[in-house]
Amino acid sequence: MIEASIPGAAAARQLCVVVPTFNERDNVPKLFAKLEAALAGISWEVIFVDDNSPDGTSDVARSLAQSDARVRCIRRIGRRGLSGACIEGILASSAPFVAVMDADLQHDETQLPKMLALLQAKQAELVVGSRYVSGGDTGNFNSTRLGGSVFATTIAKKLLHIDVADPMSGFFMIRRDRFEQLAPALSVQGFKILLDIVASAHGKLRVVEVPYSFGERLHGESKLDSRVVLDFLGLVLAKLTRDLVSLRFVLFAVVGSLGLLVHLVSLYTALALSVPFAHAQALAALVAMTGNFLLNNRLTYRDQRLKGVALIRGLLLFYLVCSVGLLANVGVAFSVYNQEPIWWLAGVAGALMGVVWNYGVSSLFVWRAK
Ligand code: GDD
Ligand code: MN
């Protein structure tokens, strides 16, 4: 065996299975037992990447690791996100082939040897566990979830010219060297890492799909929610612009547009309550900025969410940033209008300047990465 010839053996591992976890305490030992059975005869390891689950998932993973050197656990603090967790797990391994699969036993671990063989035989660089090729299925998806999944898949394929039947799958295996090349282009936010990988590769990745049937979740609950949908739209937009705009920027801009709406509604209401215009406008701006700040804190920067005193401090800073952003907005709009008196062009240029400024400076000072 190759294992014996390399000190510490870990370097010889062919396959690393990366498993992102959030509140999956009861699933971890079950998944491990299933992997052990499915991967007999293969040199493998598993890395659980846990975002500090309150249910103590990382303790369970670590106690497994105490008794089996094939198990490792990365515990991330102050960060949340499926994609980011997967990226970190993959980059933590030195195995030439890396799989990503869910902890909740919904993915079919018995497909792993077949996926590995395809990569080893160089028939593919990426193997996708696919629900949408013949032989695969979505299991017990209810009609809403199935509809949503099919719709999102169609959008992604059409808009991003993706030639994979199931780009939304969270179950895949990839050559680590190819992943390392693509890693800098990937978004750490969001849920859809496979879509990101395929889109970022711009058709330069040889993909093979193997069918599998999406299983039933046994313990715990799904983390798929409305924010995941927003993330998905942001990712599609980001990839459409070839990463000119990041997912975070798209979210920031979407929140900003909502802010305009909030502003107008507040202004209308204040005027209806016969508040003088200047006061009404100032009030509306304050309401819109506060709303934007809270939304950004929940969505755009939810992986760096501010709480308590930091929240108040952040809000005050955000007011300041936005005020300067408004000056920049008006300044740019004026100078464009002076050269070319087209009102909407000047307006758009000003608004763009404002949002770019607000985004850049907020990222630097308000939600500073720890
Ligand atoms: N570390 C970490 N951080 N793990 C997370 C997070 C997070 O913020 N959110 C979810 N996970 C883990 C879960 O613990 C689980 O192991 C896996 O990611 C998938 O999460 P689920 O909540 O079970 O998602 P799902 O079953 O609704 O969605 C699955 O199916 C989709 C296809 O329909 C996932 O496989 C998706 O990736 C896939 O797109
Ligand atoms: Mn699941």
Short mmCIF file of C-alpha atoms and ligand atoms in Angstrom, two decimals:
data_model
loop_
_atom_site.label_atom_id
_atom_site.label_comp_id
_atom_site.label_asym_id
_atom_site.label_seq_id
_atom_site.Cartn_x
_atom_site.Cartn_y
_atom_site.Cartn_z
CA MET A 1 0.00 0.00 0.00
CA ILE A 2 1.17 3.52 -0.75
CA GLU A 3 -0.03 4.66 2.67
CA ALA A 4 2.66 2.77 4.55
CA SER A 5 5.50 4.28 2.50
CA ILE A 6 4.66 7.89 3.35
CA PRO A 7 5.28 9.11 6.89
CA GLY A 8 1.99 10.13 8.44
CA ALA A 9 0.15 8.58 5.51
CA ALA A 10 -2.22 11.53 5.08
CA ALA A 11 -0.30 12.86 2.09
CA ALA A 12 -1.07 9.68 0.19
CA ARG A 13 -4.81 10.10 0.42
CA GLN A 14 -6.53 9.94 -2.92
CA LEU A 15 -9.87 11.37 -1.94
CA CYS A 16 -11.02 14.03 0.47
CA VAL A 17 -14.72 14.35 1.22
CA VAL A 18 -15.62 17.86 2.36
CA VAL A 19 -18.80 18.06 4.38
CA PRO A 20 -20.17 21.49 5.33
CA THR A 21 -22.19 21.34 8.52
CA PHE A 22 -24.52 23.56 10.41
CA ASN A 23 -26.48 21.90 13.22
CA GLU A 24 -25.94 18.37 11.97
CA ARG A 25 -24.86 16.71 15.23
CA ASP A 26 -26.90 13.55 14.76
CA ASN A 27 -26.01 13.13 11.09
CA VAL A 28 -22.22 13.27 11.44
CA PRO A 29 -21.59 9.78 12.89
CA LYS A 30 -24.14 8.25 10.52
CA LEU A 31 -22.52 9.82 7.49
CA PHE A 32 -19.10 8.72 8.64
CA ALA A 33 -20.24 5.10 8.94
CA LYS A 34 -21.75 5.27 5.47
CA LEU A 35 -18.55 6.73 4.01
CA GLU A 36 -16.51 4.02 5.66
CA ALA A 37 -18.66 1.35 4.04
CA ALA A 38 -18.83 3.01 0.63
CA LEU A 39 -15.12 3.85 0.40
CA ALA A 40 -13.63 0.54 1.51
CA GLY A 41 -10.39 -0.06 -0.40
CA ILE A 42 -9.92 3.64 -1.20
CA SER A 43 -7.51 5.90 0.65
CA TRP A 44 -9.75 8.72 1.85
CA GLU A 45 -10.33 11.38 4.49
CA VAL A 46 -13.29 13.51 5.50
CA ILE A 47 -13.20 17.15 6.57
CA PHE A 48 -16.21 18.53 8.39
CA VAL A 49 -16.37 22.30 8.03
CA ASP A 50 -18.60 23.56 10.80
CA ASP A 51 -19.72 27.16 11.23
CA ASN A 52 -19.71 26.98 15.01
CA SER A 53 -23.07 25.17 15.17
CA PRO A 54 -24.86 25.79 18.47
CA ASP A 55 -25.83 22.11 18.63
CA GLY A 56 -22.20 21.10 19.13
CA THR A 57 -21.63 19.46 15.74
CA SER A 58 -17.91 20.24 15.90
CA ASP A 59 -17.57 18.40 19.24
CA VAL A 60 -19.10 15.31 17.66
CA ALA A 61 -16.80 15.57 14.65
CA ARG A 62 -13.74 16.05 16.85
CA SER A 63 -14.51 13.08 19.04
CA LEU A 64 -14.78 11.01 15.87
CA ALA A 65 -11.42 12.41 14.79
CA GLN A 66 -9.91 11.33 18.11
CA SER A 67 -10.57 7.73 17.25
CA ASP A 68 -10.01 7.85 13.48
CA ALA A 69 -7.21 9.75 11.74
CA ARG A 70 -9.23 9.98 8.54
CA VAL A 71 -11.50 12.55 10.17
CA ARG A 72 -10.75 16.25 10.54
CA CYS A 73 -12.85 19.18 11.60
CA ILE A 74 -12.54 22.87 10.80
CA ARG A 75 -14.51 25.06 13.15
CA ARG A 76 -15.15 28.53 11.74
CA ILE A 77 -16.12 31.34 14.08
CA GLY A 78 -17.98 34.52 13.16
CA ARG A 79 -18.64 33.30 9.62
CA ARG A 80 -21.56 31.62 7.93
CA GLY A 81 -22.02 30.31 4.45
CA LEU A 82 -22.19 27.04 2.61
CA SER A 83 -19.96 28.06 -0.30
CA GLY A 84 -17.29 29.57 1.91
CA ALA A 85 -17.23 26.49 4.10
CA CYS A 86 -16.80 24.20 1.08
CA ILE A 87 -14.00 26.33 -0.35
CA GLU A 88 -12.15 26.36 2.94
CA GLY A 89 -12.52 22.61 3.34
CA ILE A 90 -11.30 21.85 -0.16
CA LEU A 91 -8.30 24.14 0.20
CA ALA A 92 -7.42 22.47 3.51
CA SER A 93 -6.81 19.14 1.80
CA SER A 94 -3.86 17.87 -0.22
CA ALA A 95 -5.68 14.93 -1.77
CA PRO A 96 -5.70 15.05 -5.58
CA PHE A 97 -9.46 14.54 -5.69
CA VAL A 98 -12.04 16.29 -3.55
CA ALA A 99 -15.74 15.64 -3.14
CA VAL A 100 -18.33 17.90 -1.57
CA MET A 101 -21.45 16.42 -0.05
CA ASP A 102 -24.13 17.34 2.46
CA ALA A 103 -24.06 15.97 5.99
CA ASP A 104 -27.76 15.14 6.11
CA LEU A 105 -27.54 11.87 4.13
CA GLN A 106 -29.52 13.32 1.20
CA HIS A 107 -26.61 12.68 -1.17
CA ASP A 108 -25.76 9.16 -2.26
CA GLU A 109 -22.31 8.25 -0.95
CA THR A 110 -22.33 4.96 -2.89
CA GLN A 111 -21.72 7.02 -6.05
CA LEU A 112 -18.36 8.26 -4.75
CA PRO A 113 -16.19 5.35 -6.01
CA LYS A 114 -17.67 5.71 -9.48
CA MET A 115 -17.05 9.46 -9.43
CA LEU A 116 -13.47 8.93 -8.29
CA ALA A 117 -12.82 6.34 -11.00
CA LEU A 118 -14.01 8.80 -13.67
CA LEU A 119 -11.58 11.45 -12.42
CA GLN A 120 -8.70 9.02 -12.03
CA ALA A 121 -9.23 7.72 -15.56
CA LYS A 122 -9.09 11.38 -16.73
CA GLN A 123 -12.51 11.03 -18.28
CA ALA A 124 -13.54 14.19 -16.47
CA GLU A 125 -12.17 17.00 -14.34
CA LEU A 126 -15.44 17.49 -12.51
CA VAL A 127 -18.07 14.85 -11.80
CA VAL A 128 -21.50 16.08 -10.79
CA GLY A 129 -23.98 14.00 -8.82
CA SER A 130 -27.03 14.85 -10.87
CA ARG A 131 -30.76 14.68 -10.20
CA TYR A 132 -31.61 15.81 -13.70
CA VAL A 133 -30.02 13.16 -15.91
CA SER A 134 -31.71 9.88 -16.70
CA GLY A 135 -31.58 7.60 -13.68
CA GLY A 136 -31.49 10.49 -11.22
CA ASP A 137 -34.40 12.12 -9.41
CA THR A 138 -35.31 14.72 -6.84
CA GLY A 139 -36.85 12.23 -4.42
CA ASN A 140 -39.48 13.67 -2.16
CA PHE A 141 -39.26 17.32 -3.23
CA ASN A 142 -42.61 19.04 -2.74
CA SER A 143 -44.02 20.83 -5.77
CA THR A 144 -42.84 24.29 -4.61
CA ARG A 145 -39.28 23.15 -4.06
CA LEU A 146 -39.25 21.15 -7.30
CA GLY A 147 -40.67 24.11 -9.25
CA GLY A 148 -38.12 26.45 -7.68
CA SER A 149 -35.26 24.09 -8.40
CA VAL A 150 -36.25 23.55 -12.03
CA PHE A 151 -36.83 27.29 -12.54
CA ALA A 152 -33.48 28.29 -11.03
CA THR A 153 -31.71 25.60 -13.04
CA THR A 154 -33.29 26.85 -16.25
CA ILE A 155 -32.35 30.47 -15.54
CA ALA A 156 -28.78 29.55 -14.69
CA LYS A 157 -28.33 27.38 -17.77
CA LYS A 158 -29.84 29.91 -20.18
CA LEU A 159 -28.25 33.06 -18.81
CA LEU A 160 -24.84 31.66 -18.04
CA HIS A 161 -24.69 29.24 -21.00
CA ILE A 162 -24.12 26.32 -18.72
CA ASP A 163 -24.16 22.87 -20.20
CA VAL A 164 -24.67 20.85 -17.02
CA ALA A 165 -28.07 19.31 -16.27
CA ASP A 166 -27.88 19.92 -12.52
CA PRO A 167 -25.64 22.92 -11.81
CA MET A 168 -27.47 23.48 -8.50
CA SER A 169 -26.35 20.16 -7.10
CA GLY A 170 -24.42 20.29 -3.87
CA PHE A 171 -22.87 16.88 -4.60
CA PHE A 172 -19.78 16.72 -6.81
CA MET A 173 -16.15 15.67 -7.05
CA ILE A 174 -13.37 17.68 -8.66
CA ARG A 175 -9.66 17.49 -9.32
CA ARG A 176 -8.04 19.61 -6.65
CA ASP A 177 -5.54 21.23 -9.05
CA ARG A 178 -8.40 22.48 -11.25
CA PHE A 179 -10.23 23.75 -8.19
CA GLU A 180 -7.15 25.61 -6.95
CA GLN A 181 -6.98 27.47 -10.27
CA LEU A 182 -10.62 28.52 -10.04
CA ALA A 183 -10.73 29.23 -6.31
CA PRO A 184 -9.78 32.95 -6.49
CA ALA A 185 -12.80 33.59 -8.74
CA LEU A 186 -15.33 31.97 -6.41
CA SER A 187 -17.71 33.77 -4.12
CA VAL A 188 -17.53 32.75 -0.46
CA GLN A 189 -21.06 33.93 0.06
CA GLY A 190 -24.03 31.95 -1.03
CA PHE A 191 -25.22 28.39 -1.39
CA LYS A 192 -24.40 27.40 -4.96
CA ILE A 193 -20.75 26.59 -5.12
CA LEU A 194 -21.05 24.15 -8.01
CA LEU A 195 -22.83 26.71 -10.16
CA ASP A 196 -20.08 29.17 -9.32
CA ILE A 197 -17.35 26.66 -10.25
CA VAL A 198 -18.96 25.76 -13.57
CA ALA A 199 -19.72 29.40 -14.45
CA SER A 200 -16.24 30.59 -13.47
CA ALA A 201 -14.62 27.91 -15.61
CA HIS A 202 -16.31 29.36 -18.73
CA GLY A 203 -16.69 25.98 -20.39
CA LYS A 204 -13.07 24.99 -19.82
CA LEU A 205 -13.86 22.20 -17.39
CA ARG A 206 -14.62 18.69 -18.62
CA VAL A 207 -17.77 17.66 -16.79
CA VAL A 208 -19.43 14.26 -16.50
CA GLU A 209 -22.70 13.76 -14.62
CA VAL A 210 -23.66 10.65 -12.72
CA PRO A 211 -27.31 10.17 -11.76
CA TYR A 212 -28.38 9.86 -8.15
CA SER A 213 -31.61 10.04 -6.26
CA PHE A 214 -31.93 12.90 -3.77
CA GLY A 215 -32.66 11.31 -0.40
CA GLU A 216 -34.70 12.26 2.61
CA ARG A 217 -33.22 14.34 5.42
CA LEU A 218 -33.23 12.28 8.60
CA HIS A 219 -32.27 14.68 11.40
CA GLY A 220 -32.21 18.46 11.74
CA GLU A 221 -33.61 20.90 9.24
CA SER A 222 -32.81 22.44 5.87
CA LYS A 223 -31.10 25.86 5.79
CA LEU A 224 -32.54 26.73 2.41
CA ASP A 225 -34.50 29.97 2.79
CA SER A 226 -35.45 33.14 0.95
CA ARG A 227 -31.99 34.57 1.44
CA VAL A 228 -30.59 31.65 -0.50
CA VAL A 229 -32.80 32.67 -3.40
CA LEU A 230 -31.49 36.24 -3.29
CA ASP A 231 -27.94 34.93 -3.14
CA PHE A 232 -28.64 32.83 -6.18
CA LEU A 233 -29.87 35.82 -8.20
CA GLY A 234 -26.83 37.80 -7.08
CA LEU A 235 -24.51 35.03 -8.16
CA VAL A 236 -26.12 34.83 -11.61
CA LEU A 237 -25.77 38.61 -12.04
CA ALA A 238 -22.17 38.56 -10.86
CA LYS A 239 -21.26 35.79 -13.27
CA LEU A 240 -23.16 37.50 -16.11
CA THR A 241 -20.86 40.50 -15.76
CA ARG A 242 -17.86 38.19 -15.64
CA ASP A 243 -17.25 39.18 -12.02
CA LEU A 244 -17.04 42.86 -12.83
CA VAL A 245 -19.51 43.20 -10.00
CA SER A 246 -19.30 40.89 -7.02
CA LEU A 247 -22.22 39.08 -5.44
CA ARG A 248 -21.88 41.38 -2.47
CA PHE A 249 -22.02 44.47 -4.64
CA VAL A 250 -25.15 43.19 -6.37
CA LEU A 251 -26.82 42.66 -3.00
CA PHE A 252 -25.70 46.12 -1.86
CA ALA A 253 -27.13 47.69 -5.02
CA VAL A 254 -30.41 45.77 -4.69
CA VAL A 255 -30.76 46.95 -1.10
CA GLY A 256 -29.92 50.47 -2.28
CA SER A 257 -32.73 50.37 -4.86
CA LEU A 258 -35.13 49.19 -2.19
CA GLY A 259 -33.92 52.16 -0.16
CA LEU A 260 -35.04 54.52 -2.90
CA LEU A 261 -38.50 53.01 -2.67
CA VAL A 262 -38.51 53.32 1.11
CA HIS A 263 -37.41 56.92 0.72
CA LEU A 264 -40.26 57.78 -1.64
CA VAL A 265 -42.88 56.07 0.50
CA SER A 266 -41.61 57.83 3.64
CA LEU A 267 -41.51 61.18 1.85
CA TYR A 268 -45.04 60.69 0.58
CA THR A 269 -46.30 59.72 4.03
CA ALA A 270 -44.57 62.64 5.77
CA LEU A 271 -45.93 65.11 3.22
CA ALA A 272 -49.39 63.64 3.63
CA LEU A 273 -49.03 64.31 7.37
CA SER A 274 -48.23 67.93 6.33
CA VAL A 275 -44.60 67.89 7.45
CA PRO A 276 -42.76 70.73 5.62
CA PHE A 277 -40.90 69.46 2.55
CA ALA A 278 -37.32 69.98 3.75
CA HIS A 279 -38.04 68.17 7.01
CA ALA A 280 -39.96 65.43 5.24
CA GLN A 281 -37.08 64.87 2.83
CA ALA A 282 -34.53 64.70 5.65
CA LEU A 283 -36.74 62.32 7.60
CA ALA A 284 -37.26 60.10 4.56
CA ALA A 285 -33.49 59.98 3.98
CA LEU A 286 -32.93 58.97 7.58
CA VAL A 287 -35.56 56.22 7.39
CA ALA A 288 -34.14 54.94 4.09
CA MET A 289 -30.55 54.93 5.36
CA THR A 290 -31.52 53.15 8.57
CA GLY A 291 -33.53 50.57 6.62
CA ASN A 292 -30.66 50.06 4.19
CA PHE A 293 -28.20 49.66 7.00
CA LEU A 294 -30.30 47.02 8.75
CA LEU A 295 -30.98 45.15 5.51
CA ASN A 296 -27.33 45.20 4.52
CA ASN A 297 -26.44 43.96 7.96
CA ARG A 298 -28.88 41.04 7.56
CA LEU A 299 -28.19 40.22 3.92
CA THR A 300 -25.21 41.76 2.22
CA TYR A 301 -22.87 41.42 5.17
CA ARG A 302 -24.60 38.67 7.09
CA ASP A 303 -21.33 36.80 7.39
CA GLN A 304 -19.99 39.83 9.29
CA ARG A 305 -23.22 40.83 10.99
CA LEU A 306 -22.85 43.63 13.56
CA LYS A 307 -24.54 43.28 16.92
CA GLY A 308 -24.99 45.36 20.11
CA VAL A 309 -22.71 48.38 20.43
CA ALA A 310 -21.02 47.58 17.13
CA LEU A 311 -24.43 47.84 15.47
CA ILE A 312 -24.98 51.39 16.78
CA ARG A 313 -21.46 52.44 15.89
CA GLY A 314 -21.91 50.91 12.42
CA LEU A 315 -25.19 52.75 11.90
CA LEU A 316 -23.65 56.11 12.73
CA LEU A 317 -20.71 55.40 10.43
CA PHE A 318 -23.13 54.34 7.71
CA TYR A 319 -24.98 57.68 7.97
CA LEU A 320 -21.65 59.43 7.53
CA VAL A 321 -20.63 57.27 4.56
CA CYS A 322 -23.99 57.83 2.86
CA SER A 323 -23.86 61.58 3.38
CA VAL A 324 -20.51 61.81 1.64
CA GLY A 325 -21.86 59.39 -1.00
CA LEU A 326 -24.70 61.81 -1.65
CA LEU A 327 -22.26 64.67 -2.19
CA ALA A 328 -20.29 62.49 -4.62
CA ASN A 329 -23.53 61.54 -6.35
CA VAL A 330 -24.66 65.13 -6.84
CA GLY A 331 -21.16 66.27 -7.81
CA VAL A 332 -20.80 63.69 -10.56
CA ALA A 333 -24.35 64.22 -11.80
CA PHE A 334 -23.69 67.98 -12.06
CA SER A 335 -20.48 67.61 -14.02
CA VAL A 336 -22.03 65.09 -16.42
CA TYR A 337 -25.03 67.38 -16.88
CA ASN A 338 -22.73 70.31 -17.61
CA GLN A 339 -21.07 68.44 -20.45
CA GLU A 340 -24.16 66.69 -21.76
CA PRO A 341 -27.48 68.06 -20.57
CA ILE A 342 -29.32 64.71 -20.61
CA TRP A 343 -31.10 64.45 -17.27
CA TRP A 344 -31.30 60.66 -17.01
CA LEU A 345 -27.69 60.11 -18.03
CA ALA A 346 -26.53 62.56 -15.38
CA GLY A 347 -28.90 60.99 -12.85
CA VAL A 348 -27.68 57.46 -13.54
CA ALA A 349 -24.02 58.52 -13.45
CA GLY A 350 -24.57 60.23 -10.10
CA ALA A 351 -26.46 57.30 -8.62
CA LEU A 352 -23.76 54.87 -9.79
CA MET A 353 -21.07 57.04 -8.25
CA GLY A 354 -23.06 57.13 -5.03
CA VAL A 355 -23.58 53.38 -4.78
CA VAL A 356 -19.98 52.56 -5.70
CA TRP A 357 -18.73 55.00 -3.07
CA ASN A 358 -21.14 53.76 -0.41
CA TYR A 359 -20.27 50.16 -1.15
CA GLY A 360 -16.52 50.64 -1.22
CA VAL A 361 -16.32 52.71 1.92
CA SER A 362 -18.89 50.62 3.82
CA SER A 363 -16.91 47.49 3.08
CA LEU A 364 -13.79 49.17 4.35
CA PHE A 365 -15.09 50.87 7.49
CA VAL A 366 -18.58 49.76 8.47
CA TRP A 367 -18.43 46.00 7.95
CA ARG A 368 -14.71 45.62 8.18
CA ALA A 369 -13.73 41.95 7.76
CA LYS A 370 -12.39 40.80 11.11
N1 GDD B 1 -20.63 25.21 7.32
C1 GDD B 1 -21.87 25.48 6.91
N2 GDD B 1 -22.30 26.78 6.96
N3 GDD B 1 -22.67 24.50 6.45
C2 GDD B 1 -23.92 24.82 6.05
C3 GDD B 1 -24.42 26.13 6.08
C4 GDD B 1 -23.56 27.16 6.57
O1 GDD B 1 -23.89 28.33 6.63
N4 GDD B 1 -25.70 26.10 5.61
C5 GDD B 1 -25.95 24.83 5.29
N5 GDD B 1 -24.90 24.04 5.57
C6 GDD B 1 -24.75 22.59 5.39
C7 GDD B 1 -25.83 21.77 6.02
O2 GDD B 1 -25.52 21.43 7.35
C8 GDD B 1 -25.87 20.56 5.12
O3 GDD B 1 -24.87 19.63 5.46
C9 GDD B 1 -25.55 21.13 3.77
O4 GDD B 1 -24.86 22.35 4.01
C10 GDD B 1 -26.79 21.40 2.91
O5 GDD B 1 -27.68 22.20 3.62
P1 GDD B 1 -29.24 21.87 3.69
O6 GDD B 1 -29.83 22.88 4.60
O7 GDD B 1 -29.48 20.44 3.97
O8 GDD B 1 -29.64 22.24 2.21
P2 GDD B 1 -30.74 21.58 1.30
O9 GDD B 1 -30.87 20.12 1.49
O10 GDD B 1 -31.95 22.40 1.42
O11 GDD B 1 -30.05 21.89 -0.11
C11 GDD B 1 -29.26 20.91 -0.70
O12 GDD B 1 -29.77 20.61 -1.93
C12 GDD B 1 -29.62 21.61 -2.90
C13 GDD B 1 -30.15 21.08 -4.18
O13 GDD B 1 -31.51 21.17 -4.20
C14 GDD B 1 -27.80 21.35 -0.81
O14 GDD B 1 -27.03 20.23 -1.23
C15 GDD B 1 -27.57 22.41 -1.80
O15 GDD B 1 -26.16 22.59 -1.98
C16 GDD B 1 -28.18 21.97 -3.09
O16 GDD B 1 -28.06 23.01 -3.99
MN MN B 2 -30.29 18.90 2.87
#
